[in-house]
Amino acid sequence: MISDTPRPLNIAPDASVVVVTGAGVSAESGIATFRDKGGVWEQYDLERVATPEGFAADPDLVWRFYSERREQVLRCDPNPAHRALAALERFLQARGRFLLVTQNVDGLHQRAGSREVLPIHGSLLRTRCSNDGCPTRPVDDERSYKNGAPRCPECGSWLRPDVVWFGEYLDPEMERQARLAIADCDWFLAVGTSGVVHPVAGYVEIAADMGVPRVLVNLEPPANVRAFTSFYQGKAGEVLPVLLSFAL
Ligand code: BV8
């Protein structure tokens, strides 16, 4: 599929827009993606640091992995891609509808001013008890735990990052909200995602069933590029400000 030439999208102020983002939208902020060359999964074994089994086997290793990412994220700032999406939300807020479903756990969309955000894979800067029956609630937490996994003061279980690991279910309410919004949208945009992680990778198919425009902005053509009606190959921080120039 060839790349289209970026020009302003014809999104009306009363339109309903759903945007899905992945690690590529934060790449220009200096945050490593997962599956690009030199990405996170080349440095760490996914099974050992992003699954419940890996955490049970070695919570210290998992906390070293997430602590390094916390430190990196706290050194980074939103980039023009994050800011363009926040501007699109403001453009639509009077008469339209907007929902940003992000697979990213870095919080950069929120720091760029996006409000209607579904952090569907959780948040890197939150910590929760690994014992689901424990009464303690997840807490905002920017601390590093490189010298050993922390324990819950309430029940003594390991504390864990408040993210969704492989083999874990996404929050059902967030999933419901995402699917409802997509089933009712006029535009579906995807930015900076390899389209391999389910169930989010399948969301474009819901939009395809509705027959609405499906716009992809990505550095490389991802696995599911053919599910989109237009594909803009390039850096999100350069392409999005052109596509969304009407909102800036
Ligand atoms: C679940 C944790 C039910 C937080 C993450 C159906 C088919 C196949 C497999 C499955 C399926 N259903 C379920 C599965 C299993 C699994 C899965 O999808 N596996 C895949 C990998 C085969 N899914 C799950 O386990 C999910 N749970 O379905 O529950 C269940 C329960 C039990 C058993 C079965 C099912 C849970 C998925 C969530 C996993 N947690 N993260 C964290 O540590 O971050 S996923 C992880 O991948 C991150 O969240 C990341 O965001 C996400 C997706 O990756 P991308 O964001 O797309 O990043 P990637 O590096 O891959 O790509 C970046 C892209 O950007 C590239 O294309 C690149 O070209 C582009 N790019 C780079 N720079 C730029 C750019 N684009 C624009 N501008 C740039 N500058």
Short mmCIF file of C-alpha atoms and ligand atoms in Angstrom, two decimals:
data_model
loop_
_atom_site.label_atom_id
_atom_site.label_comp_id
_atom_site.label_asym_id
_atom_site.label_seq_id
_atom_site.Cartn_x
_atom_site.Cartn_y
_atom_site.Cartn_z
CA MET A 1 0.00 0.00 0.00
CA ILE A 2 1.60 3.29 -1.07
CA SER A 3 1.72 6.25 1.24
CA ASP A 4 -0.64 9.16 0.64
CA THR A 5 0.66 12.73 0.60
CA PRO A 6 -0.23 14.40 3.91
CA ARG A 7 -2.86 17.15 3.59
CA PRO A 8 -5.49 18.40 6.08
CA LEU A 9 -8.18 15.82 6.80
CA ASN A 10 -11.76 16.90 6.12
CA ILE A 11 -12.96 16.37 9.71
CA ALA A 12 -16.05 18.46 10.51
CA PRO A 13 -16.32 20.17 13.94
CA ASP A 14 -19.38 18.05 14.78
CA ALA A 15 -17.70 14.74 13.82
CA SER A 16 -17.11 11.80 16.12
CA VAL A 17 -13.45 10.73 16.07
CA VAL A 18 -11.67 7.78 17.71
CA VAL A 19 -7.86 7.71 17.77
CA VAL A 20 -5.76 4.67 18.72
CA THR A 21 -2.10 5.25 19.52
CA GLY A 22 0.90 3.04 20.19
CA ALA A 23 4.53 3.44 21.12
CA GLY A 24 5.38 5.19 17.82
CA VAL A 25 3.54 8.35 18.91
CA SER A 26 6.04 8.73 21.80
CA ALA A 27 9.16 7.81 19.79
CA GLU A 28 10.00 11.47 19.01
CA SER A 29 9.80 12.21 22.72
CA GLY A 30 12.76 9.86 23.14
CA ILE A 31 10.85 6.83 24.42
CA ALA A 32 11.86 3.50 22.88
CA THR A 33 9.24 1.56 20.94
CA PHE A 34 8.85 -2.18 21.43
CA ARG A 35 9.33 -3.86 18.09
CA ASP A 36 11.47 -1.47 16.08
CA LYS A 37 15.14 -2.23 15.63
CA GLY A 38 16.81 -1.76 19.00
CA GLY A 39 13.40 -1.72 20.64
CA VAL A 40 12.42 -2.80 24.14
CA TRP A 41 11.74 -6.42 23.21
CA GLU A 42 15.28 -6.73 21.80
CA GLN A 43 16.68 -5.74 25.17
CA TYR A 44 14.28 -7.61 27.43
CA ASP A 45 12.48 -10.97 27.12
CA LEU A 46 8.78 -10.09 26.98
CA GLU A 47 7.86 -13.32 28.78
CA ARG A 48 10.10 -12.46 31.72
CA VAL A 49 9.07 -8.81 32.23
CA ALA A 50 5.55 -8.36 30.79
CA THR A 51 3.62 -11.45 31.88
CA PRO A 52 2.14 -12.50 35.27
CA GLU A 53 4.28 -15.64 35.14
CA GLY A 54 7.43 -13.57 34.66
CA PHE A 55 6.49 -11.35 37.60
CA ALA A 56 5.79 -14.34 39.85
CA ALA A 57 9.16 -15.86 38.93
CA ASP A 58 11.24 -12.70 39.41
CA PRO A 59 9.48 -9.57 40.71
CA ASP A 60 12.83 -7.83 41.22
CA LEU A 61 13.68 -8.14 37.50
CA VAL A 62 10.24 -6.83 36.51
CA TRP A 63 10.60 -3.84 38.82
CA ARG A 64 14.07 -3.09 37.41
CA PHE A 65 12.50 -3.11 33.90
CA TYR A 66 9.61 -0.83 34.85
CA SER A 67 11.78 1.42 37.05
CA GLU A 68 14.10 2.10 34.12
CA ARG A 69 11.09 3.00 31.97
CA ARG A 70 9.67 5.25 34.72
CA GLU A 71 12.98 7.12 34.92
CA GLN A 72 13.09 7.48 31.12
CA VAL A 73 9.50 8.73 30.87
CA LEU A 74 10.06 11.32 33.61
CA ARG A 75 12.94 12.74 31.54
CA CYS A 76 10.75 13.04 28.41
CA ASP A 77 8.15 15.53 27.23
CA PRO A 78 5.18 15.37 24.86
CA ASN A 79 6.03 15.96 21.19
CA PRO A 80 4.10 17.67 18.34
CA ALA A 81 2.14 14.45 17.70
CA HIS A 82 0.74 14.43 21.25
CA ARG A 83 -0.01 18.15 21.00
CA ALA A 84 -1.77 17.81 17.62
CA LEU A 85 -4.09 15.17 19.07
CA ALA A 86 -4.86 17.39 22.07
CA ALA A 87 -5.70 20.20 19.62
CA LEU A 88 -8.01 17.89 17.66
CA GLU A 89 -9.89 17.13 20.90
CA ARG A 90 -10.33 20.86 21.58
CA PHE A 91 -11.49 21.42 17.96
CA LEU A 92 -14.24 18.81 18.48
CA GLN A 93 -15.21 19.57 22.05
CA ALA A 94 -17.99 22.10 21.25
CA ARG A 95 -20.09 19.98 18.88
CA GLY A 96 -18.22 16.76 18.15
CA ARG A 97 -17.04 13.73 20.07
CA PHE A 98 -13.49 12.49 20.66
CA LEU A 99 -11.89 9.47 22.31
CA LEU A 100 -8.18 8.66 22.47
CA VAL A 101 -7.47 4.97 23.13
CA THR A 102 -3.79 4.62 23.92
CA GLN A 103 -1.75 1.44 24.32
CA ASN A 104 0.98 3.60 25.82
CA VAL A 105 1.52 3.68 29.55
CA ASP A 106 3.76 6.78 29.55
CA GLY A 107 1.10 9.42 30.34
CA LEU A 108 2.38 11.79 27.63
CA HIS A 109 -1.03 12.28 26.01
CA GLN A 110 -2.42 13.50 29.34
CA ARG A 111 0.62 15.75 29.86
CA ALA A 112 0.01 17.23 26.36
CA GLY A 113 -3.52 18.21 27.41
CA SER A 114 -5.61 15.30 26.09
CA ARG A 115 -8.59 14.72 28.41
CA GLU A 116 -10.75 11.97 26.86
CA VAL A 117 -8.02 9.31 27.14
CA LEU A 118 -8.50 5.57 27.71
CA PRO A 119 -5.12 4.21 28.95
CA ILE A 120 -6.21 0.72 27.92
CA HIS A 121 -2.91 -0.98 28.83
CA GLY A 122 -2.66 0.81 32.17
CA SER A 123 -0.20 3.34 33.52
CA LEU A 124 3.57 3.11 34.08
CA LEU A 125 3.38 5.75 36.84
CA ARG A 126 0.89 3.86 38.99
CA THR A 127 1.49 0.99 41.41
CA ARG A 128 -1.04 -1.54 42.70
CA CYS A 129 -1.10 -4.63 44.90
CA SER A 130 -0.64 -7.92 43.03
CA ASN A 131 -3.28 -9.46 45.33
CA ASP A 132 -6.58 -8.64 43.63
CA GLY A 133 -8.40 -9.27 46.89
CA CYS A 134 -6.39 -6.62 48.74
CA PRO A 135 -8.36 -3.46 49.70
CA THR A 136 -5.50 -1.06 48.86
CA ARG A 137 -6.22 1.00 45.74
CA PRO A 138 -3.68 1.72 42.94
CA VAL A 139 -1.59 4.83 43.67
CA ASP A 140 0.25 7.37 41.51
CA ASP A 141 3.90 6.43 41.98
CA GLU A 142 6.97 7.81 40.21
CA ARG A 143 9.46 5.96 42.41
CA SER A 144 12.05 3.47 41.16
CA TYR A 145 12.31 0.07 42.78
CA LYS A 146 15.63 -1.12 41.40
CA ASN A 147 16.82 -2.55 44.71
CA GLY A 148 14.00 -4.97 45.21
CA ALA A 149 10.28 -5.28 44.62
CA PRO A 150 8.11 -3.42 47.17
CA ARG A 151 5.55 -5.20 49.31
CA CYS A 152 1.98 -4.13 50.09
CA PRO A 153 1.80 -2.58 53.59
CA GLU A 154 -1.75 -3.94 53.92
CA CYS A 155 -1.38 -7.60 52.98
CA GLY A 156 2.34 -8.20 52.38
CA SER A 157 1.93 -9.28 48.72
CA TRP A 158 4.25 -7.91 46.06
CA LEU A 159 3.27 -4.51 44.66
CA ARG A 160 3.24 -4.36 40.83
CA PRO A 161 3.09 -1.74 38.07
CA ASP A 162 -0.55 -0.91 37.25
CA VAL A 163 -0.24 -2.11 33.64
CA VAL A 164 -1.89 -4.91 31.62
CA TRP A 165 0.54 -7.74 30.91
CA PHE A 166 0.30 -10.31 28.12
CA GLY A 167 -2.24 -12.97 29.05
CA GLU A 168 -4.15 -10.50 31.26
CA TYR A 169 -7.57 -9.14 30.41
CA LEU A 170 -8.00 -5.45 29.66
CA ASP A 171 -10.31 -3.46 31.92
CA PRO A 172 -13.78 -4.53 30.66
CA GLU A 173 -15.27 -1.06 31.14
CA MET A 174 -12.51 0.55 29.06
CA GLU A 175 -12.94 -2.10 26.40
CA ARG A 176 -16.70 -1.47 26.35
CA GLN A 177 -16.20 2.29 26.02
CA ALA A 178 -13.67 1.86 23.20
CA ARG A 179 -15.87 -0.52 21.19
CA LEU A 180 -18.96 1.65 21.66
CA ALA A 181 -17.11 4.78 20.51
CA ILE A 182 -15.66 3.05 17.45
CA ALA A 183 -19.07 1.61 16.50
CA ASP A 184 -20.41 5.19 16.56
CA CYS A 185 -17.51 7.13 15.00
CA ASP A 186 -17.23 9.06 11.71
CA TRP A 187 -13.43 8.80 11.63
CA PHE A 188 -10.94 6.19 12.97
CA LEU A 189 -7.28 7.21 13.25
CA ALA A 190 -4.35 4.99 14.28
CA VAL A 191 -0.93 6.47 15.04
CA GLY A 192 2.39 4.75 15.74
CA THR A 193 1.35 1.16 16.27
CA SER A 194 2.56 -2.11 14.75
CA GLY A 195 -0.97 -3.52 14.87
CA VAL A 196 0.03 -6.87 16.38
CA VAL A 197 -1.22 -6.66 19.98
CA HIS A 198 -4.83 -7.74 20.49
CA PRO A 199 -7.51 -6.86 21.23
CA VAL A 200 -6.53 -3.26 20.27
CA ALA A 201 -5.08 -4.39 16.92
CA GLY A 202 -8.55 -5.57 15.96
CA TYR A 203 -10.30 -2.25 16.65
CA VAL A 204 -9.76 -1.03 13.08
CA GLU A 205 -11.90 -3.96 11.89
CA ILE A 206 -14.84 -2.62 13.93
CA ALA A 207 -14.45 0.70 12.11
CA ALA A 208 -14.16 -1.17 8.79
CA ASP A 209 -17.51 -2.84 9.51
CA MET A 210 -18.97 0.67 9.91
CA GLY A 211 -17.46 1.72 6.57
CA VAL A 212 -15.90 4.91 8.00
CA PRO A 213 -12.55 6.48 6.92
CA ARG A 214 -9.63 4.69 8.62
CA VAL A 215 -6.49 6.78 8.65
CA LEU A 216 -3.07 5.35 9.61
CA VAL A 217 0.05 7.36 10.43
CA ASN A 218 3.10 5.12 10.89
CA LEU A 219 6.82 5.10 10.22
CA GLU A 220 6.56 1.73 8.47
CA PRO A 221 3.57 -0.11 6.94
CA PRO A 222 2.40 -2.32 9.88
CA ALA A 223 0.93 -5.82 9.74
CA ASN A 224 -2.64 -4.55 9.45
CA VAL A 225 -2.01 -1.69 6.98
CA ARG A 226 -4.59 -3.08 4.50
CA ALA A 227 -7.37 -2.53 7.02
CA PHE A 228 -6.97 1.24 6.55
CA THR A 229 -8.45 3.48 3.83
CA SER A 230 -5.44 5.83 3.87
CA PHE A 231 -1.86 5.41 5.07
CA TYR A 232 0.58 8.26 5.70
CA GLN A 233 4.10 6.90 6.06
CA GLY A 234 6.29 9.07 8.24
CA LYS A 235 6.97 10.38 11.72
CA ALA A 236 3.85 11.15 13.72
CA GLY A 237 5.36 14.43 14.97
CA GLU A 238 5.73 15.62 11.38
CA VAL A 239 2.65 14.13 9.66
CA LEU A 240 -0.07 14.73 12.30
CA PRO A 241 0.43 18.54 12.45
CA VAL A 242 -0.27 18.58 8.67
CA LEU A 243 -3.27 16.25 8.76
CA LEU A 244 -4.74 18.13 11.74
CA SER A 245 -3.60 21.67 10.76
CA PHE A 246 -7.26 22.85 10.78
CA ALA A 247 -7.30 22.24 14.55
CA LEU A 248 -3.94 23.79 15.48
C1 BV8 B 1 -5.84 -10.26 26.26
C2 BV8 B 1 2.09 -3.66 28.89
C3 BV8 B 1 -7.47 -11.88 26.84
C4 BV8 B 1 2.44 -2.35 29.44
C5 BV8 B 1 1.38 -4.49 26.75
C6 BV8 B 1 -5.54 -12.57 19.23
C7 BV8 B 1 -4.59 -12.87 18.29
C8 BV8 B 1 -3.26 -13.05 18.66
C9 BV8 B 1 -2.87 -12.90 20.00
C10 BV8 B 1 -3.81 -12.60 20.94
C11 BV8 B 1 -5.14 -12.43 20.55
N1 BV8 B 1 -5.84 -12.11 21.68
C12 BV8 B 1 -5.02 -12.08 22.76
C13 BV8 B 1 -3.76 -12.38 22.34
C14 BV8 B 1 -2.58 -12.48 23.19
C15 BV8 B 1 -1.87 -11.13 23.35
C16 BV8 B 1 -1.33 -10.62 22.03
O1 BV8 B 1 -1.92 -9.78 21.38
N2 BV8 B 1 -0.19 -11.12 21.65
C17 BV8 B 1 0.42 -10.72 20.40
C18 BV8 B 1 1.76 -10.02 20.72
C19 BV8 B 1 0.62 -11.93 19.53
N3 BV8 B 1 -2.74 -10.13 23.94
C20 BV8 B 1 -2.92 -10.09 25.27
O2 BV8 B 1 -2.40 -10.89 26.04
C21 BV8 B 1 -3.83 -9.01 25.82
N4 BV8 B 1 -4.77 -9.61 26.73
O3 BV8 B 1 -6.11 -10.36 25.10
O4 BV8 B 1 -6.61 -10.81 27.26
C22 BV8 B 1 -6.65 -13.14 26.96
C23 BV8 B 1 -6.32 -13.58 28.22
C24 BV8 B 1 -5.60 -14.78 28.34
C25 BV8 B 1 -5.19 -15.48 27.20
C26 BV8 B 1 -5.49 -14.99 25.92
C27 BV8 B 1 -6.24 -13.81 25.80
C28 BV8 B 1 -3.03 -7.98 26.61
C29 BV8 B 1 -2.24 -7.12 25.67
C30 BV8 B 1 -1.53 -6.01 26.47
C31 BV8 B 1 -0.10 -6.44 26.70
N5 BV8 B 1 0.65 -5.36 27.37
N6 BV8 B 1 2.05 -3.59 27.44
C32 BV8 B 1 3.81 -1.99 29.00
O5 BV8 B 1 4.76 -2.60 29.54
O6 BV8 B 1 3.93 -1.11 28.14
S1 BV8 B 1 1.44 -4.49 25.07
C33 BV8 B 1 2.70 -3.56 24.44
O7 BV8 B 1 2.57 -3.63 23.02
C34 BV8 B 1 2.63 -2.10 24.76
O8 BV8 B 1 1.48 -1.72 25.49
C35 BV8 B 1 2.58 -1.48 23.36
O9 BV8 B 1 1.97 -0.25 23.32
C36 BV8 B 1 1.79 -2.51 22.69
C37 BV8 B 1 1.58 -2.48 21.22
O10 BV8 B 1 2.80 -2.18 20.61
P1 BV8 B 1 2.90 -0.81 19.81
O11 BV8 B 1 2.41 0.28 20.70
O12 BV8 B 1 2.23 -0.96 18.51
O13 BV8 B 1 4.47 -0.64 19.69
P2 BV8 B 1 5.43 -1.33 18.63
O14 BV8 B 1 6.83 -1.06 19.08
O15 BV8 B 1 5.00 -2.74 18.41
O16 BV8 B 1 5.15 -0.53 17.27
C38 BV8 B 1 5.49 0.84 17.16
C39 BV8 B 1 5.11 1.27 15.77
O17 BV8 B 1 5.36 2.66 15.65
C40 BV8 B 1 5.92 0.59 14.67
O18 BV8 B 1 5.04 0.13 13.66
C41 BV8 B 1 6.82 1.71 14.11
O19 BV8 B 1 7.00 1.61 12.70
C42 BV8 B 1 6.02 2.93 14.44
N7 BV8 B 1 6.84 4.13 14.69
C43 BV8 B 1 8.06 4.21 15.25
N8 BV8 B 1 8.43 5.50 15.33
C44 BV8 B 1 7.41 6.25 14.84
C45 BV8 B 1 6.39 5.38 14.42
N9 BV8 B 1 5.24 5.81 13.87
C46 BV8 B 1 5.08 7.14 13.74
N10 BV8 B 1 6.02 8.05 14.11
C47 BV8 B 1 7.19 7.64 14.66
N11 BV8 B 1 8.11 8.56 15.02
#
